[in-house]
Coordinates of C-alpha atoms and ligand atoms in Angstrom, one line a residue:
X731 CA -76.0 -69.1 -40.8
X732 CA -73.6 -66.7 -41.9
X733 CA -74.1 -65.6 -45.5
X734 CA -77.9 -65.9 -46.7
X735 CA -76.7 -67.4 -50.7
X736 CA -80.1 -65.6 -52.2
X737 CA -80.9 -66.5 -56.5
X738 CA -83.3 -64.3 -57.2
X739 CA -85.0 -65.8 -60.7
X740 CA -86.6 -63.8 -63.4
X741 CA -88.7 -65.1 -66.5
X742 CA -87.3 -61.5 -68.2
X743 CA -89.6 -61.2 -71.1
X744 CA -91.8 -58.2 -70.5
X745 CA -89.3 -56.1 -69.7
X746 CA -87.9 -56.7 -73.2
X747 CA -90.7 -56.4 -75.4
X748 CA -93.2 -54.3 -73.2
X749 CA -91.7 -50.5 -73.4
X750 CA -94.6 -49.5 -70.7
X751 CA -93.0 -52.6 -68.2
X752 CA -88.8 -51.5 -69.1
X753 CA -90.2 -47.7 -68.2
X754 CA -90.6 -49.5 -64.7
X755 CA -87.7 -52.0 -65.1
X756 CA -84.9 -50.7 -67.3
X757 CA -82.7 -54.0 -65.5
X758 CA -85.5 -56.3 -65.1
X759 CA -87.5 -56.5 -61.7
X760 CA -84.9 -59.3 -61.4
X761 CA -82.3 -56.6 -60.6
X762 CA -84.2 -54.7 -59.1
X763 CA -84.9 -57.3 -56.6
X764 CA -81.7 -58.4 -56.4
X765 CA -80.6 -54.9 -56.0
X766 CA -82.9 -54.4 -53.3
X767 CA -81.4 -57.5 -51.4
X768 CA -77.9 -56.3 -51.8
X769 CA -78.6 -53.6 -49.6
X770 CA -79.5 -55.6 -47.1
X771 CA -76.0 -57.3 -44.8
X772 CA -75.9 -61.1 -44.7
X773 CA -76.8 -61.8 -47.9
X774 CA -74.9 -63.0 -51.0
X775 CA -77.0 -62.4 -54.2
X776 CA -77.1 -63.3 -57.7
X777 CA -80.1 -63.5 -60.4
X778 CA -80.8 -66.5 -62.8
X779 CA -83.1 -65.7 -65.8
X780 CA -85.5 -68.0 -68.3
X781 CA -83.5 -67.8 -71.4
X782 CA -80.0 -68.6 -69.6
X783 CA -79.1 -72.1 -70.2
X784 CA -81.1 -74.3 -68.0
X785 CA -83.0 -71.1 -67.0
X786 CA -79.6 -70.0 -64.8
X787 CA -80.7 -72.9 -63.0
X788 CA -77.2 -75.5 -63.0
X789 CA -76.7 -78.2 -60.3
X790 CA -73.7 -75.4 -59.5
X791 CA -76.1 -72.8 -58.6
X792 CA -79.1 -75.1 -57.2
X793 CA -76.6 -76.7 -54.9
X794 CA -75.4 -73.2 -53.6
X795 CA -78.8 -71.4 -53.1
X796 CA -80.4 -71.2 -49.6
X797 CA -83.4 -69.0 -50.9
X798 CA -84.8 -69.2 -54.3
X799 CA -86.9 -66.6 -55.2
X800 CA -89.5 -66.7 -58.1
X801 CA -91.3 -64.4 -60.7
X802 CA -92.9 -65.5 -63.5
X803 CA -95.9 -64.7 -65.9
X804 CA -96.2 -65.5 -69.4
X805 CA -94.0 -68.2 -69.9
X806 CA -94.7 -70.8 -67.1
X807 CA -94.8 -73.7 -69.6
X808 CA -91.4 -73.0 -71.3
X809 CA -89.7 -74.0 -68.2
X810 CA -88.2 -77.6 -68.4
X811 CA -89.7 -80.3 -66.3
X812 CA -86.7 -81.4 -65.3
X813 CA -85.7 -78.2 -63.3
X814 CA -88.9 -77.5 -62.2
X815 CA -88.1 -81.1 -60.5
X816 CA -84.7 -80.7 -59.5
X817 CA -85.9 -77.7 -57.6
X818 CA -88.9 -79.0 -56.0
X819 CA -86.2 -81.6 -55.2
X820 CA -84.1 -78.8 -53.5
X821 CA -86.7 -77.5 -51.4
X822 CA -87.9 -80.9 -49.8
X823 CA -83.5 -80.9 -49.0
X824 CA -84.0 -77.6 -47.1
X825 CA -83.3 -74.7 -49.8
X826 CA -86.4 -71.9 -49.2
X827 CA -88.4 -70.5 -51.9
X828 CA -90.5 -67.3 -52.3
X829 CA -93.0 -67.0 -55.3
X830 CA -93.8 -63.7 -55.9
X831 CA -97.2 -62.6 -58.1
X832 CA -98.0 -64.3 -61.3
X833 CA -95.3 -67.3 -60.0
X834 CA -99.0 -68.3 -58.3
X835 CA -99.0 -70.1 -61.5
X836 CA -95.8 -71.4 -61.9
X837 CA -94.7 -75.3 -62.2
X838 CA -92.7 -75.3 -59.2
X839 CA -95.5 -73.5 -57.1
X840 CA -98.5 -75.8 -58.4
X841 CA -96.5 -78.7 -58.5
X842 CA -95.4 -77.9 -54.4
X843 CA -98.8 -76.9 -53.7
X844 CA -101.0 -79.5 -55.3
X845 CA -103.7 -77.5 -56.2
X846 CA -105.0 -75.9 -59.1
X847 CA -103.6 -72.4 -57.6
X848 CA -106.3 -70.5 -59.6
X849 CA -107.9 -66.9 -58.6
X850 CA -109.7 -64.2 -60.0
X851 CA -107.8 -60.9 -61.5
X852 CA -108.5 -57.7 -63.0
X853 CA -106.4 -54.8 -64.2
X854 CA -107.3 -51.9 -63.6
X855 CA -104.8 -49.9 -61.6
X856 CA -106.4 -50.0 -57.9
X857 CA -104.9 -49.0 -54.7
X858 CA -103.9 -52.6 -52.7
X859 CA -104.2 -52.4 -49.1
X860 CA -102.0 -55.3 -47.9
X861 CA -102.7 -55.8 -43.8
X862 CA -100.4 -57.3 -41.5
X863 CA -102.6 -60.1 -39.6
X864 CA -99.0 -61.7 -37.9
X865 CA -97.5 -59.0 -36.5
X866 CA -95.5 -60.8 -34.6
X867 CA -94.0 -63.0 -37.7
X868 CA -90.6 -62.8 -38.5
X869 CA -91.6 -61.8 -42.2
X870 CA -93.3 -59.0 -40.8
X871 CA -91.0 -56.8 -38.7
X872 CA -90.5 -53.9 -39.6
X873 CA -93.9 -53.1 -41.1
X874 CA -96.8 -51.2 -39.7
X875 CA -100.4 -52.3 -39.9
X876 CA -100.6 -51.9 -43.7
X877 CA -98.6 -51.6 -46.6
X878 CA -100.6 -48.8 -49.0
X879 CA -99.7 -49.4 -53.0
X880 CA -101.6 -47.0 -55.2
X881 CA -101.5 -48.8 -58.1
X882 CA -101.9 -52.6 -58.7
X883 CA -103.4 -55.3 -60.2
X884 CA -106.8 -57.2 -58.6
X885 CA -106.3 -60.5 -57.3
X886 CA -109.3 -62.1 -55.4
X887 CA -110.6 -64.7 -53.1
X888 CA -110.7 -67.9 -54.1
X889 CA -107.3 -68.3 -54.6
X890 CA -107.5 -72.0 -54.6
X891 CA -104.5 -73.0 -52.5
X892 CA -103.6 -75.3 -49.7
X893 CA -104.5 -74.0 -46.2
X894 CA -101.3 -71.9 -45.1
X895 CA -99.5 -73.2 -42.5
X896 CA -99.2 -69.3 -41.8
X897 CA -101.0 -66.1 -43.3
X898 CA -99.1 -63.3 -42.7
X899 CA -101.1 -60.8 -44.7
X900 CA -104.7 -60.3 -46.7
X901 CA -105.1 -58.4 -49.5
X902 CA -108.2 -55.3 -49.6
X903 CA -108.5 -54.3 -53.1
X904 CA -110.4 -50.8 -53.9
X905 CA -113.2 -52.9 -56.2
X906 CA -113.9 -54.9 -53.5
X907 CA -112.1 -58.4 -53.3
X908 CA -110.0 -59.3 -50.4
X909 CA -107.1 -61.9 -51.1
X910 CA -104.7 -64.0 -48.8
X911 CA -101.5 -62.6 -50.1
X912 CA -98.5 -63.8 -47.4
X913 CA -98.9 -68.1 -47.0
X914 CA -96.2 -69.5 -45.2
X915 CA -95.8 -73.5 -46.2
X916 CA -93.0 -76.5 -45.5
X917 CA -92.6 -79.2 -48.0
X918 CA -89.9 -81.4 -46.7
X919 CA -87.6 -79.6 -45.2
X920 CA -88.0 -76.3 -47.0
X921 CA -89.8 -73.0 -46.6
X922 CA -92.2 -71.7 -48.9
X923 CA -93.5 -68.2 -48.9
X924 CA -96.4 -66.7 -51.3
X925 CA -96.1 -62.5 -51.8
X926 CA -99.5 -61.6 -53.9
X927 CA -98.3 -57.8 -55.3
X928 CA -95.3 -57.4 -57.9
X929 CA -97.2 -57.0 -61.5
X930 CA -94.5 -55.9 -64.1
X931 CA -96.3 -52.5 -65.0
X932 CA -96.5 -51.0 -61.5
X933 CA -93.1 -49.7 -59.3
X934 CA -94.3 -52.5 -56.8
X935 CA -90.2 -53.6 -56.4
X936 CA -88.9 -50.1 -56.0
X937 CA -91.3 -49.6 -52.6
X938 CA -89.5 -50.1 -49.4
X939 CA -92.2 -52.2 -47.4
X940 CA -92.5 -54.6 -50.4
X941 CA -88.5 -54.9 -50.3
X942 CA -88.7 -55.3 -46.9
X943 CA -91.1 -58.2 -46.5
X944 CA -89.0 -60.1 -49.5
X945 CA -85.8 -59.7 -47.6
X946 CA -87.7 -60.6 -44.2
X947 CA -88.7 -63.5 -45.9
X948 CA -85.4 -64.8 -47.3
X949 CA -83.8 -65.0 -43.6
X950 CA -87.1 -66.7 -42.6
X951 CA -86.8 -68.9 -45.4
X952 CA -83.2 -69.6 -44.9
X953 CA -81.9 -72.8 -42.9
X954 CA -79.0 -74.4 -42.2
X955 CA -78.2 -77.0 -44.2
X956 CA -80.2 -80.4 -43.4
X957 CA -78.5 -83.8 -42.4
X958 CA -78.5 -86.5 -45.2
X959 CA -80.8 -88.7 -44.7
X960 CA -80.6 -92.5 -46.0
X961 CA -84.0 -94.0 -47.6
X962 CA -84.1 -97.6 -49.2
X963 CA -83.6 -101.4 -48.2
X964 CA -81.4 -101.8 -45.4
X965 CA -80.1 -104.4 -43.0
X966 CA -81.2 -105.2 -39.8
X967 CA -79.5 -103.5 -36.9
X968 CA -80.3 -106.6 -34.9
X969 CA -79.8 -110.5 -35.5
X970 CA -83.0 -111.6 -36.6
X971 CA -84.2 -115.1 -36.3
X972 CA -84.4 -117.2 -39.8
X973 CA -87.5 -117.8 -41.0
X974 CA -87.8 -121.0 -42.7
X975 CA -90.0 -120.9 -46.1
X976 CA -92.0 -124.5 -46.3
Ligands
ZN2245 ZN1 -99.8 -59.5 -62.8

């Protein structure tokens, strides 16, 4: 592929009522995710938001995306049905999605995942040792053994997911817990990849190995554009002999 066509979707409500979360965000962690991606060469980026009409979401722009990307928190259920399904219906065609954080709890990640996609949280600021356990995965390169964040929120084992295909990294959390926070899935044709850190009052999208792994996972995510496929009643290919009712 030559130009990675990245959307990068926000739900963009903390960062306008929360003063402690536009501190962090003065753009949105949309942008700043977006930004991030820009940097990067191959890559044509542009953000969608919740309160655009259809969420940012057109045919246009659905038709035109290789990699969707996803953060949502408090508003999961205000996003219509019928994108969450046109989407869903994008990514069995081919187009990759990554669901960062909170989206754990999003339509379009429960309804791809089948599961309840539950876990157990706590806020209270702890350092996040993420490990690399596929250092040889593409999403990985780059990275050392760890990526050290000194501040985020706790999420913890059972995280009541589908198997993943791949894990790429696991969670240590300073209270304890332990969390499976890189799964690599397919759904049809298209890639699916869950990143555990990015809550909205930590810098989580300003660090460079978090940036990293979102843009490693957009050019695993991307693939060329699948061949059409025909489903339904069709004809035979061959004469076939007449069977006679009685
Ligand atoms: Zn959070």
């Amino acid at each position: 592929m030559d130009t990675i066509r990245v959307t990068v979707w926000g739900e963009y409500r903390h960062e306008k009522r929360n003063p402690a979360v536009a501190a962090v965000y003065p753009d949105g962690m949309h942008n700043t995710i977006a930004g991030a991606l820009r940097k990067q060469s191959g890559f044509s980026v542009r953000t969608a938001t919740l309160d655009e009409p259809e969420h940012g979401l057109t045919d246009d722009v659905l038709n035109t995306t290789d990699v969707l990307t996803w953060w949502g928190h408090v508003a999961h259920n205000e996003v219509r049905d019928e994108i969450v399904a046109k989407v869903r219906q994008r990514v069995w065609e081919g187009m990759g999605l990554i669901v960062l954080h909170s989206g754990h709890f999003s339509k379009i990640f429960k309804s791809l995942m089948g599961t309840s996609c539950d876990l157990k949280w706590r806020e209270a600021g702890e350092n996040e040792r993420i490990w690399v356990v596929e250092p040889g995965h593409p999403i990985a390169e780059g990275l050392g053994e760890t990526i050290e964040l000194e501040h985020e929120e706790m999420y913890g084992e059972r995280f009541d997911i589908p198997q993943p295909e791949t894990l790429v990294f696991v969670s240590w959390f300073k209270g304890g817990e332990v969390f499976r926070s890189g799964c690599c899935y397919t759904r049809g044709k298209g890639r699916i990849f869950y990143f555990r850190p990015g809550h909205e009052t930590f810098p989580t999208y300003h660090h460079p190995d978090v940036q990293r792994v979102i843009a490693n996972a957009v050019r695993w995510a991307a693939q060329p554009p699948a061949p059409k496929v025909v489903f339904g009643n069709v004809k035979p290919r061959e004469e076939l002999a007449v069977v006679q009712e009685s």
